[in-house]
mmCIF file of C-alpha atoms in Angstrom:
data_model
loop_
_atom_site.group_PDB
_atom_site.id
_atom_site.type_symbol
_atom_site.label_atom_id
_atom_site.label_comp_id
_atom_site.label_asym_id
_atom_site.label_seq_id
_atom_site.Cartn_x
_atom_site.Cartn_y
_atom_site.Cartn_z
ATOM 1 C CA MET A 300 -21.443 16.075 21.199
ATOM 2 C CA GLY A 301 -24.832 16.267 20.357
ATOM 3 C CA SER A 302 -24.906 19.050 23.510
ATOM 4 C CA ILE A 303 -22.707 21.517 20.859
ATOM 5 C CA PRO A 304 -24.831 24.137 19.052
ATOM 6 C CA GLY A 305 -25.254 23.704 15.749
ATOM 7 C CA TRP A 306 -23.311 26.974 15.151
ATOM 8 C CA VAL A 307 -20.198 26.041 16.886
ATOM 9 C CA GLN A 308 -19.783 22.120 15.607
ATOM 10 C CA TRP A 309 -20.405 23.871 12.413
ATOM 11 C CA GLY A 310 -17.798 26.359 13.267
ATOM 12 C CA LEU A 311 -15.535 23.616 14.004
ATOM 13 C CA VAL A 312 -15.374 22.274 10.921
ATOM 14 C CA ALA A 313 -14.491 25.316 9.152
ATOM 15 C CA LEU A 314 -12.008 26.126 11.165
ATOM 16 C CA LEU A 315 -10.000 22.747 10.964
ATOM 17 C CA THR A 316 -10.897 22.761 7.194
ATOM 18 C CA ALA A 317 -8.564 25.700 6.907
ATOM 19 C CA SER A 318 -6.195 24.854 8.256
ATOM 20 C CA ALA A 319 -5.769 21.882 6.667
ATOM 21 C CA GLY A 320 -7.112 22.671 3.760
ATOM 22 C CA ASN A 321 -4.215 24.899 3.829
ATOM 23 C CA ARG A 322 -1.842 22.853 4.018
ATOM 24 C CA LEU A 323 -2.700 20.255 1.901
ATOM 25 C CA VAL A 324 -2.411 23.107 -0.643
ATOM 26 C CA GLN A 325 0.494 23.910 -0.147
ATOM 27 C CA GLU A 326 1.856 19.890 -0.352
ATOM 28 C CA PHE A 327 0.566 19.298 -3.493
ATOM 29 C CA ASP A 328 2.317 22.022 -4.358
ATOM 30 C CA ARG A 329 5.191 20.456 -2.978
ATOM 31 C CA LEU A 330 3.892 17.495 -5.067
ATOM 32 C CA LEU A 331 3.788 18.863 -8.638
ATOM 33 C CA PHE A 332 5.406 21.811 -8.880
ATOM 34 C CA GLN A 333 8.305 22.118 -6.803
ATOM 35 C CA GLY A 334 11.860 21.421 -7.045
ATOM 36 C CA GLY A 335 15.003 20.300 -4.312
ATOM 37 C CA LYS A 336 13.526 17.537 -1.855
ATOM 38 C CA ALA A 337 9.725 17.796 -2.639
ATOM 39 C CA ALA A 338 8.707 14.811 -4.372
ATOM 40 C CA ILE A 339 11.605 12.686 -4.125
ATOM 41 C CA ASP A 340 10.001 9.452 -3.639
ATOM 42 C CA VAL A 341 8.462 10.390 -6.528
ATOM 43 C CA ARG A 342 12.136 11.016 -8.600
ATOM 44 C CA VAL A 343 13.385 7.534 -6.546
ATOM 45 C CA PHE A 344 10.771 5.539 -7.522
ATOM 46 C CA SER A 345 11.190 6.763 -11.163
ATOM 47 C CA LYS A 346 14.884 6.001 -10.976
ATOM 48 C CA ALA A 347 14.817 2.293 -8.830
ATOM 49 C CA THR A 348 11.821 1.284 -11.389
ATOM 50 C CA GLN A 349 12.989 2.532 -14.726
ATOM 51 C CA GLY A 350 16.465 1.775 -14.231
ATOM 52 C CA TRP A 351 15.055 -2.360 -12.922
ATOM 53 C CA PHE A 352 13.035 -3.062 -16.093
ATOM 54 C CA ALA A 353 16.574 -1.435 -18.128
ATOM 55 C CA GLY A 354 18.516 -3.907 -16.859
ATOM 56 C CA VAL A 355 20.461 -1.217 -14.753
ATOM 57 C CA PRO A 356 22.306 -3.178 -11.713
ATOM 58 C CA VAL A 357 19.642 -0.434 -9.109
ATOM 59 C CA TYR A 358 21.326 -2.502 -5.772
ATOM 60 C CA GLU A 359 24.817 -1.166 -6.270
ATOM 61 C CA THR A 360 23.909 2.165 -8.688
ATOM 62 C CA ILE A 361 21.456 3.322 -6.767
ATOM 63 C CA PRO A 362 21.528 4.049 -3.137
ATOM 64 C CA SER A 363 18.360 5.076 -2.892
ATOM 65 C CA ALA A 364 16.961 2.180 -4.255
ATOM 66 C CA VAL A 365 16.191 -0.432 -1.165
ATOM 67 C CA TYR A 366 12.974 -1.675 -2.375
ATOM 68 C CA PRO A 367 12.681 -5.982 -2.920
ATOM 69 C CA PRO A 368 12.213 -6.921 -6.423
ATOM 70 C CA ALA A 369 8.091 -7.035 -5.997
ATOM 71 C CA SER A 370 7.688 -3.187 -5.246
ATOM 72 C CA TYR A 371 9.542 -2.508 -7.989
ATOM 73 C CA LEU A 372 6.977 -4.595 -10.769
ATOM 74 C CA MET A 373 3.855 -3.172 -8.376
ATOM 75 C CA LEU A 374 5.439 -0.141 -9.148
ATOM 76 C CA TRP A 375 5.825 0.334 -12.501
ATOM 77 C CA PRO A 376 2.205 1.722 -13.922
ATOM 78 C CA PHE A 377 3.070 4.491 -11.952
ATOM 79 C CA PHE A 378 6.566 4.801 -12.080
ATOM 80 C CA GLY A 379 7.548 2.782 -15.509
ATOM 81 C CA GLY A 380 6.929 4.679 -18.535
ATOM 82 C CA LEU A 381 5.897 8.922 -18.115
ATOM 83 C CA ASP A 382 8.516 11.242 -17.721
ATOM 84 C CA PHE A 383 9.031 12.701 -13.635
ATOM 85 C CA THR A 384 6.910 15.619 -14.775
ATOM 86 C CA ALA A 385 4.067 13.591 -16.049
ATOM 87 C CA THR A 386 4.665 10.580 -13.260
ATOM 88 C CA ARG A 387 4.152 13.817 -10.852
ATOM 89 C CA PHE A 388 1.004 14.541 -11.993
ATOM 90 C CA LEU A 389 -0.532 10.760 -12.134
ATOM 91 C CA TRP A 390 0.919 10.644 -8.759
ATOM 92 C CA ALA A 391 -0.719 12.656 -7.454
ATOM 93 C CA GLY A 392 -4.663 11.995 -9.389
ATOM 94 C CA VAL A 393 -3.883 8.571 -7.780
ATOM 95 C CA THR A 394 -2.774 9.601 -4.109
ATOM 96 C CA VAL A 395 -6.302 11.990 -4.134
ATOM 97 C CA LEU A 396 -7.935 8.922 -4.757
ATOM 98 C CA PHE A 397 -6.673 6.939 -1.866
ATOM 99 C CA LEU A 398 -6.996 10.329 0.570
ATOM 100 C CA VAL A 399 -11.076 9.717 -0.074
ATOM 101 C CA TRP A 400 -10.743 6.184 0.508
ATOM 102 C CA LEU A 401 -8.766 6.891 3.762
ATOM 103 C CA VAL A 402 -11.551 9.151 4.616
ATOM 104 C CA ARG A 403 -14.755 7.035 3.929
ATOM 105 C CA ILE A 404 -12.893 4.385 5.680
ATOM 106 C CA LEU A 405 -12.549 6.308 8.289
ATOM 107 C CA VAL A 406 -15.783 7.886 8.399
ATOM 108 C CA ARG A 407 -17.705 4.605 8.118
ATOM 109 C CA ALA A 408 -15.382 2.823 11.369
ATOM 110 C CA SER A 409 -16.080 6.084 13.151
ATOM 111 C CA ARG A 410 -19.879 5.289 13.697
ATOM 112 C CA VAL A 411 -20.544 8.950 14.376
ATOM 113 C CA GLU A 412 -23.850 10.072 13.349
ATOM 114 C CA SER A 413 -23.841 14.033 13.502
ATOM 115 C CA LEU A 414 -22.189 14.946 9.947
ATOM 116 C CA PRO A 415 -20.879 17.783 11.434
ATOM 117 C CA PHE A 416 -18.487 15.396 12.994
ATOM 118 C CA GLN A 417 -18.266 12.935 10.040
ATOM 119 C CA PHE A 418 -16.353 15.644 8.764
ATOM 120 C CA VAL A 419 -14.273 16.161 11.553
ATOM 121 C CA VAL A 420 -13.529 12.765 11.825
ATOM 122 C CA GLY A 421 -12.687 13.378 7.693
ATOM 123 C CA LEU A 422 -10.458 14.781 8.140
ATOM 124 C CA VAL A 423 -8.672 13.674 10.664
ATOM 125 C CA PRO A 424 -5.162 11.943 7.993
ATOM 126 C CA LEU A 425 -5.125 15.280 5.854
ATOM 127 C CA PHE A 426 -2.932 16.786 9.008
ATOM 128 C CA TYR A 427 0.707 16.827 9.400
ATOM 129 C CA ALA A 428 1.666 13.301 8.597
ATOM 130 C CA CYS A 429 -0.670 12.312 5.671
ATOM 131 C CA ARG A 430 0.392 16.096 4.383
ATOM 132 C CA ALA A 431 3.632 15.161 4.640
ATOM 133 C CA THR A 432 3.309 12.417 2.471
ATOM 134 C CA ILE A 433 1.287 13.894 -0.467
ATOM 135 C CA GLY A 434 4.036 16.695 -0.969
ATOM 136 C CA ASN A 435 7.410 13.821 -0.799
ATOM 137 C CA GLY A 436 5.363 11.010 -3.596
ATOM 138 C CA GLN A 437 5.558 8.620 -0.886
ATOM 139 C CA LEU A 438 3.335 5.220 -0.650
ATOM 140 C CA GLY A 439 1.563 5.442 2.936
ATOM 141 C CA ILE A 440 -1.635 6.995 1.865
ATOM 142 C CA LEU A 441 -2.001 4.061 -0.904
ATOM 143 C CA ILE A 442 -0.932 1.356 1.509
ATOM 144 C CA LEU A 443 -3.249 2.405 4.520
ATOM 145 C CA PRO A 444 -6.586 2.304 2.723
ATOM 146 C CA VAL A 445 -5.733 -0.819 0.758
ATOM 147 C CA LEU A 446 -4.277 -2.765 4.036
ATOM 148 C CA VAL A 447 -7.319 -2.110 6.366
ATOM 149 C CA THR A 448 -9.635 -2.849 3.407
ATOM 150 C CA ALA A 449 -8.179 -6.522 3.413
ATOM 151 C CA LEU A 450 -8.157 -6.648 6.911
ATOM 152 C CA CYS A 451 -12.104 -5.854 7.160
ATOM 153 C CA LEU A 452 -12.550 -8.261 3.822
ATOM 154 C CA PHE A 453 -9.971 -11.116 5.901
ATOM 155 C CA ARG A 454 -12.501 -10.304 9.367
ATOM 156 C CA SER A 455 -15.648 -9.954 7.762
ATOM 157 C CA ARG A 456 -18.149 -12.534 8.612
ATOM 158 C CA THR A 457 -20.651 -11.985 6.400
ATOM 159 C CA PRO A 458 -20.323 -14.437 3.408
ATOM 160 C CA ARG A 459 -19.419 -13.574 0.017
ATOM 161 C CA PRO A 460 -18.641 -14.686 -3.262
ATOM 162 C CA GLY A 461 -14.686 -14.114 -3.634
ATOM 163 C CA ARG A 462 -14.263 -12.170 -0.338
ATOM 164 C CA ASP A 463 -11.031 -14.119 0.977
ATOM 165 C CA ALA A 464 -9.665 -13.744 -2.852
ATOM 166 C CA ILE A 465 -9.934 -9.971 -2.892
ATOM 167 C CA ALA A 466 -7.996 -10.041 0.596
ATOM 168 C CA VAL A 467 -5.477 -11.204 -0.932
ATOM 169 C CA GLY A 468 -4.522 -9.848 -3.684
ATOM 170 C CA LEU A 469 -5.058 -6.955 -1.605
ATOM 171 C CA MET A 470 -2.685 -7.512 0.990
ATOM 172 C CA VAL A 471 -0.650 -8.504 -1.640
ATOM 173 C CA LEU A 472 -0.520 -5.131 -3.430
ATOM 174 C CA ALA A 473 -0.195 -3.624 0.070
ATOM 175 C CA LEU A 474 3.607 -5.695 0.314
ATOM 176 C CA VAL A 475 4.972 -3.378 -2.105
ATOM 177 C CA LYS A 476 6.584 -2.170 1.524
ATOM 178 C CA PRO A 477 7.094 -5.108 3.357
ATOM 179 C CA ASN A 478 8.542 -2.824 5.949
ATOM 180 C CA PHE A 479 5.181 -1.170 6.459
ATOM 181 C CA THR A 480 2.935 -4.325 5.382
ATOM 182 C CA ALA A 481 4.487 -7.445 7.131
ATOM 183 C CA PRO A 482 3.465 -6.989 10.662
ATOM 184 C CA PHE A 483 -0.163 -7.096 9.598
ATOM 185 C CA PHE A 484 0.784 -10.402 7.939
ATOM 186 C CA TRP A 485 -0.198 -11.576 11.181
ATOM 187 C CA ILE A 486 -3.666 -10.097 11.561
ATOM 188 C CA ALA A 487 -4.222 -11.574 7.884
ATOM 189 C CA LEU A 488 -2.724 -15.063 9.081
ATOM 190 C CA PHE A 489 -5.196 -15.802 11.820
ATOM 191 C CA ALA A 490 -8.169 -13.592 11.346
ATOM 192 C CA SER A 491 -9.766 -15.865 8.163
ATOM 193 C CA GLY A 492 -10.324 -18.288 10.829
ATOM 194 C CA PRO A 493 -9.607 -21.601 12.264
ATOM 195 C CA GLY A 494 -7.305 -23.487 10.533
ATOM 196 C CA LYS A 495 -8.426 -21.673 7.339
ATOM 197 C CA TRP A 496 -4.187 -21.023 6.226
ATOM 198 C CA TRP A 497 -5.389 -20.985 2.341
ATOM 199 C CA PRO A 498 -4.784 -16.837 2.235
ATOM 200 C CA GLY A 499 -1.200 -16.646 3.746
ATOM 201 C CA PHE A 500 -0.233 -19.697 1.725
ATOM 202 C CA ALA A 501 -1.726 -17.615 -0.931
ATOM 203 C CA ILE A 502 -0.904 -14.561 -0.394
ATOM 204 C CA VAL A 503 3.592 -15.971 0.810
ATOM 205 C CA GLY A 504 2.848 -17.678 -2.982
ATOM 206 C CA ALA A 505 2.061 -14.281 -5.053
ATOM 207 C CA TYR A 506 4.484 -11.897 -3.383
ATOM 208 C CA LEU A 507 7.015 -15.190 -3.982
ATOM 209 C CA GLY A 508 5.827 -15.508 -7.676
ATOM 210 C CA MET A 509 6.103 -11.526 -7.759
ATOM 211 C CA THR A 510 9.200 -12.167 -6.500
ATOM 212 C CA LEU A 511 10.589 -13.915 -9.446
#
């Protein structure tokens, strides 16, 4: 990569930025302003979360209410008390923050030193999969950085006060969508080192407590 002329590198960055940025604007427009199937997950989460806390039997009356009880508790700060329009804007802001977090993780993990190619790596989440997720208002972009950060903390061998406790908390939050996160529980269970079982029990206990 270092042998590529600088103007070619920056030209590549500009081309990819224009491509990703154009679709990104379209997807945020879908999330914030369009009707129909736009922001469909935001609509589903709002209806199910508000119904759950209002005592509505959501599993019987809302076909799209497929998340377990603990998920609605975790989703309540975003979808529990605002109307649909305000929720869309709140979710867009939260999505931007978590997207920045995800980009930072990727750039650091890539260990690329060239600034143009750091931009290229940072643009990776902005292509199709994440963009479609944004327009639908799905959870993936929020879960990924939380999950990856938790696993990295579990794997870290640098002693830090409260490191495992923070990792446990992040792992529990990532379980907002259990079918997405549960397979990674096995990494968390064994990553803290041999014979260190308390993080796994803490994750299970916290999740069961939130369910109750």
